[in-house]
Every structure is written in C-alpha cells, then in structure tokens.
Amino acid sequence: MVYLKWTQAELATLQVAALYTEVDEDGWVQRELGVGANGSVTHQIVPSDGTPGWFGIARLSALMLTSNVTKAEFESLW
C-alpha cells in the first residue's frame, strides 16, 4: 500500500486541511480520511464492494504512487 497526504497546495479545491489516502499498488484508493484545521478527523470513506477503491475518485497514475506519509501515521488517524 501507498500512503499519501494531500493539502490545498496540491489540491486547490480541497475543503479540509489535509486529505489522507491509502492506495493499492494498482492505484485504487482503498481508504480516505479528511483532517480539519484543528487536527480532528472530519470524514472517513471506505470503498464499496463493487469495484476496488471506487467511491468517486479516479484511479491514480503509477507515477503518483510514492508514499509521503507512513502507514503508522495514516493508521493513527484512522
């Protein structure tokens, strides 16, 4: 798994202070959580059973699959 943290610097339309995603080796987002400016988790999304990782987010390119946070950091927020 790859763990990514997105901020408004990377995603201009982001409505939270940070967005964390867990992505599998094929680029499908498996879990996502948003963190507000005060550090609290504002939402959590788990994928549906239908299509791996599908809940409205496109599959990420292989070029983007380099973790910028650790699994431990992601799990501590989850």
PDB file of C-alpha atoms in Angstrom:
ATOM      1  CA  MET A   1       0.000   0.000   0.000  1.00  0.00           C
ATOM      2  CA  VAL A   2       0.988   3.596  -0.606  1.00  0.00           C
ATOM      3  CA  TYR A   3       0.012   6.349   1.828  1.00  0.00           C
ATOM      4  CA  LEU A   4      -0.471   9.908   0.602  1.00  0.00           C
ATOM      5  CA  LYS A   5      -1.234  13.194   2.299  1.00  0.00           C
ATOM      6  CA  TRP A   6      -2.771  15.910   0.163  1.00  0.00           C
ATOM      7  CA  THR A   7      -3.059  19.572   1.170  1.00  0.00           C
ATOM      8  CA  GLN A   8      -4.524  22.636  -0.516  1.00  0.00           C
ATOM      9  CA  ALA A   9      -1.091  23.231  -2.062  1.00  0.00           C
ATOM     10  CA  GLU A  10      -1.582  20.034  -4.108  1.00  0.00           C
ATOM     11  CA  LEU A  11      -5.377  20.160  -4.494  1.00  0.00           C
ATOM     12  CA  ALA A  12      -6.692  23.709  -4.770  1.00  0.00           C
ATOM     13  CA  THR A  13     -10.329  22.625  -4.297  1.00  0.00           C
ATOM     14  CA  LEU A  14      -9.657  20.677  -1.098  1.00  0.00           C
ATOM     15  CA  GLN A  15     -12.230  21.556   1.569  1.00  0.00           C
ATOM     16  CA  VAL A  16     -10.212  20.214   4.537  1.00  0.00           C
ATOM     17  CA  ALA A  17      -6.741  20.984   5.858  1.00  0.00           C
ATOM     18  CA  ALA A  18      -5.420  17.598   4.745  1.00  0.00           C
ATOM     19  CA  LEU A  19      -6.671  14.548   2.905  1.00  0.00           C
ATOM     20  CA  TYR A  20      -5.019  11.180   3.562  1.00  0.00           C
ATOM     21  CA  THR A  21      -5.425   8.290   1.160  1.00  0.00           C
ATOM     22  CA  GLU A  22      -4.418   4.645   1.244  1.00  0.00           C
ATOM     23  CA  VAL A  23      -3.789   3.451  -2.312  1.00  0.00           C
ATOM     24  CA  ASP A  24      -3.106  -0.083  -3.505  1.00  0.00           C
ATOM     25  CA  GLU A  25      -0.319  -0.998  -5.942  1.00  0.00           C
ATOM     26  CA  ASP A  26      -2.742  -0.657  -8.887  1.00  0.00           C
ATOM     27  CA  GLY A  27      -3.601   2.937  -7.996  1.00  0.00           C
ATOM     28  CA  TRP A  28      -7.049   2.319  -6.471  1.00  0.00           C
ATOM     29  CA  VAL A  29      -7.823   4.362  -3.379  1.00  0.00           C
ATOM     30  CA  GLN A  30      -8.769   1.922  -0.624  1.00  0.00           C
ATOM     31  CA  ARG A  31      -9.445   4.298   2.265  1.00  0.00           C
ATOM     32  CA  GLU A  32      -9.580   8.064   2.648  1.00  0.00           C
ATOM     33  CA  LEU A  33      -9.866  10.445   5.550  1.00  0.00           C
ATOM     34  CA  GLY A  34     -10.072  14.196   5.863  1.00  0.00           C
ATOM     35  CA  VAL A  35      -8.472  16.168   8.672  1.00  0.00           C
ATOM     36  CA  GLY A  36      -9.638  19.631   9.677  1.00  0.00           C
ATOM     37  CA  ALA A  37      -7.504  22.627  10.617  1.00  0.00           C
ATOM     38  CA  ASN A  38      -7.759  21.664  14.305  1.00  0.00           C
ATOM     39  CA  GLY A  39      -6.346  18.188  13.607  1.00  0.00           C
ATOM     40  CA  SER A  40      -9.588  16.280  14.066  1.00  0.00           C
ATOM     41  CA  VAL A  41     -10.828  13.741  11.528  1.00  0.00           C
ATOM     42  CA  THR A  42     -13.734  15.240   9.588  1.00  0.00           C
ATOM     43  CA  HIS A  43     -14.644  12.245   7.419  1.00  0.00           C
ATOM     44  CA  GLN A  44     -13.658   8.676   6.593  1.00  0.00           C
ATOM     45  CA  ILE A  45     -14.503   6.828   3.396  1.00  0.00           C
ATOM     46  CA  VAL A  46     -14.149   3.109   2.828  1.00  0.00           C
ATOM     47  CA  PRO A  47     -14.540   1.735  -0.712  1.00  0.00           C
ATOM     48  CA  SER A  48     -17.599  -0.132  -1.880  1.00  0.00           C
ATOM     49  CA  ASP A  49     -17.522  -3.859  -2.530  1.00  0.00           C
ATOM     50  CA  GLY A  50     -18.371  -3.352  -6.216  1.00  0.00           C
ATOM     51  CA  THR A  51     -15.196  -2.034  -7.801  1.00  0.00           C
ATOM     52  CA  PRO A  52     -11.916  -1.910  -5.840  1.00  0.00           C
ATOM     53  CA  GLY A  53     -11.458   1.515  -4.378  1.00  0.00           C
ATOM     54  CA  TRP A  54     -14.381   3.067  -6.201  1.00  0.00           C
ATOM     55  CA  PHE A  55     -16.200   5.826  -4.366  1.00  0.00           C
ATOM     56  CA  GLY A  56     -15.951   8.608  -6.917  1.00  0.00           C
ATOM     57  CA  ILE A  57     -12.186   9.120  -7.119  1.00  0.00           C
ATOM     58  CA  ALA A  58     -10.245   8.264 -10.253  1.00  0.00           C
ATOM     59  CA  ARG A  59      -7.519   5.672 -10.210  1.00  0.00           C
ATOM     60  CA  LEU A  60      -4.116   7.265  -9.531  1.00  0.00           C
ATOM     61  CA  SER A  61      -1.294   7.070 -12.046  1.00  0.00           C
ATOM     62  CA  ALA A  62       1.675   4.827 -11.266  1.00  0.00           C
ATOM     63  CA  LEU A  63       3.833   7.984 -11.313  1.00  0.00           C
ATOM     64  CA  MET A  64       1.950   9.237  -8.242  1.00  0.00           C
ATOM     65  CA  LEU A  65       2.422   6.075  -6.174  1.00  0.00           C
ATOM     66  CA  THR A  66       5.177   7.181  -3.816  1.00  0.00           C
ATOM     67  CA  SER A  67       4.233   7.472  -0.146  1.00  0.00           C
ATOM     68  CA  ASN A  68       4.720  10.831   1.525  1.00  0.00           C
ATOM     69  CA  VAL A  69       3.401   9.648   4.926  1.00  0.00           C
ATOM     70  CA  THR A  70       3.838   6.396   6.798  1.00  0.00           C
ATOM     71  CA  LYS A  71       1.297   3.655   7.320  1.00  0.00           C
ATOM     72  CA  ALA A  72       1.603   4.325  11.064  1.00  0.00           C
ATOM     73  CA  GLU A  73       0.617   7.987  10.592  1.00  0.00           C
ATOM     74  CA  PHE A  74      -2.383   7.004   8.457  1.00  0.00           C
ATOM     75  CA  GLU A  75      -3.482   4.308  10.933  1.00  0.00           C
ATOM     76  CA  SER A  76      -3.134   6.668  13.902  1.00  0.00           C
ATOM     77  CA  LEU A  77      -5.717   8.965  12.286  1.00  0.00           C
ATOM     78  CA  TRP A  78      -7.968   6.160  11.083  1.00  0.00           C
TER      79      TRP A  78
END
